[in-house]
Structures are given as C-alpha cells and as structure tokens.
C-alpha cells in the first residue's frame, strides 16, 4: 500500500480571502515577518498496490473530478516516502 498526497491550492490569480484573514490575524497574535498567506487543502490517499504510473494517473483523475475545482485551483500529486 502506498500513500499519495494531493495538495490543492487556489491559482495565483484567484483572490484568497481566507489567506488574507490569516495574514491579518498573525500580527494580532504576536507573530511577525509573514508577508502573505495562501490557504489550501491536503488530501492523503492510501492506494492499494504500488504507486506506479497507472495508480498516479488514477489519483490525478480523482483530483480533476472531485478533489479540486480546476477552474480556480491547481493541484499537485506526489508519493509520500
């Protein structure tokens, strides 16, 4: 069994109000030095068998179909070692 990670983030040209809210809150909580925040999602998938090209292609299809809204979000797929 292999663990495959899908990270989903808003595309750079899409406004991220949650990230902006976090960035504004950090100084109020005593944190400094953060210029910007982008908020995203992380999915961990346990796939049966090896994480070969066929399995990763299937995970990419899952990401495009369900996990990410590809109109406004980008995603990356990687195998966790």
GROMACS .gro file of N, CA and C in nm, residues 23-50:
model
   84
   23UNK      N    1  -0.340   3.615   0.739
   23UNK     CA    2  -0.228   3.710   0.738
   23UNK      C    3  -0.256   3.829   0.829
   24UNK      N    4  -0.380   3.877   0.830
   24UNK     CA    5  -0.416   3.991   0.919
   24UNK      C    6  -0.417   3.949   1.066
   25UNK      N    7  -0.453   3.823   1.093
   25UNK     CA    8  -0.463   3.777   1.232
   25UNK      C    9  -0.326   3.750   1.295
   26UNK      N   10  -0.230   3.710   1.216
   26UNK     CA   11  -0.100   3.673   1.271
   26UNK      C   12  -0.036   3.783   1.356
   27UNK      N   13  -0.028   3.908   1.307
   27UNK     CA   14   0.032   4.013   1.392
   27UNK      C   15  -0.046   4.037   1.521
   28UNK      N   16  -0.179   4.024   1.515
   28UNK     CA   17  -0.259   4.042   1.637
   28UNK      C   18  -0.229   3.934   1.740
   29UNK      N   19  -0.182   3.818   1.692
   29UNK     CA   20  -0.148   3.708   1.782
   29UNK      C   21   0.000   3.707   1.820
   30UNK      N   22   0.072   3.811   1.779
   30UNK     CA   23   0.211   3.824   1.818
   30UNK      C   24   0.311   3.766   1.720
   31UNK      N   25   0.267   3.724   1.603
   31UNK     CA   26   0.358   3.670   1.502
   31UNK      C   27   0.393   3.779   1.402
   32UNK      N   28   0.520   3.783   1.362
   32UNK     CA   29   0.562   3.885   1.266
   32UNK      C   30   0.646   3.821   1.156
   33UNK      N   31   0.670   3.898   1.052
   33UNK     CA   32   0.758   3.852   0.946
   33UNK      C   33   0.690   3.774   0.836
   34UNK      N   34   0.559   3.766   0.836
   34UNK     CA   35   0.486   3.693   0.731
   34UNK      C   36   0.428   3.796   0.635
   35UNK      N   37   0.471   3.791   0.510
   35UNK     CA   38   0.427   3.890   0.412
   35UNK      C   39   0.293   3.853   0.350
   36UNK      N   40   0.267   3.724   0.330
   36UNK     CA   41   0.142   3.681   0.265
   36UNK      C   42   0.113   3.536   0.303
   37UNK      N   43  -0.015   3.500   0.297
   37UNK     CA   44  -0.058   3.363   0.327
   37UNK      C   45  -0.152   3.317   0.217
   38UNK      N   46  -0.134   3.195   0.170
   38UNK     CA   47  -0.227   3.129   0.078
   38UNK      C   48  -0.273   3.003   0.148
   39UNK      N   49  -0.403   2.984   0.155
   39UNK     CA   50  -0.460   2.869   0.226
   39UNK      C   51  -0.501   2.764   0.123
   40UNK      N   52  -0.479   2.637   0.155
   40UNK     CA   53  -0.514   2.529   0.062
   40UNK      C   54  -0.565   2.406   0.134
   41UNK      N   55  -0.571   2.295   0.059
   41UNK     CA   56  -0.620   2.169   0.113
   41UNK      C   57  -0.516   2.060   0.084
   42UNK      N   58  -0.510   1.962   0.172
   42UNK     CA   59  -0.422   1.847   0.154
   42UNK      C   60  -0.505   1.720   0.171
   43UNK      N   61  -0.493   1.631   0.074
   43UNK     CA   62  -0.562   1.502   0.079
   43UNK      C   63  -0.456   1.392   0.084
   44UNK      N   64  -0.473   1.297   0.176
   44UNK     CA   65  -0.385   1.181   0.185
   44UNK      C   66  -0.464   1.059   0.144
   45UNK      N   67  -0.420   0.993   0.039
   45UNK     CA   68  -0.490   0.876  -0.014
   45UNK      C   69  -0.402   0.753   0.005
   46UNK      N   70  -0.457   0.650   0.066
   46UNK     CA   71  -0.389   0.521   0.076
   46UNK      C   72  -0.437   0.439  -0.042
   47UNK      N   73  -0.348   0.411  -0.136
   47UNK     CA   74  -0.386   0.335  -0.255
   47UNK      C   75  -0.337   0.192  -0.242
   48UNK      N   76  -0.416   0.101  -0.293
   48UNK     CA   77  -0.379  -0.040  -0.290
   48UNK      C   78  -0.272  -0.065  -0.394
   49UNK      N   79  -0.173  -0.143  -0.358
   49UNK     CA   80  -0.065  -0.173  -0.451
   49UNK      C   81   0.037  -0.062  -0.458
   50UNK      N   82   0.128  -0.072  -0.553
   50UNK     CA   83   0.234   0.029  -0.566
   50UNK      C   84   0.181   0.158  -0.626
   0.00000   0.00000   0.00000
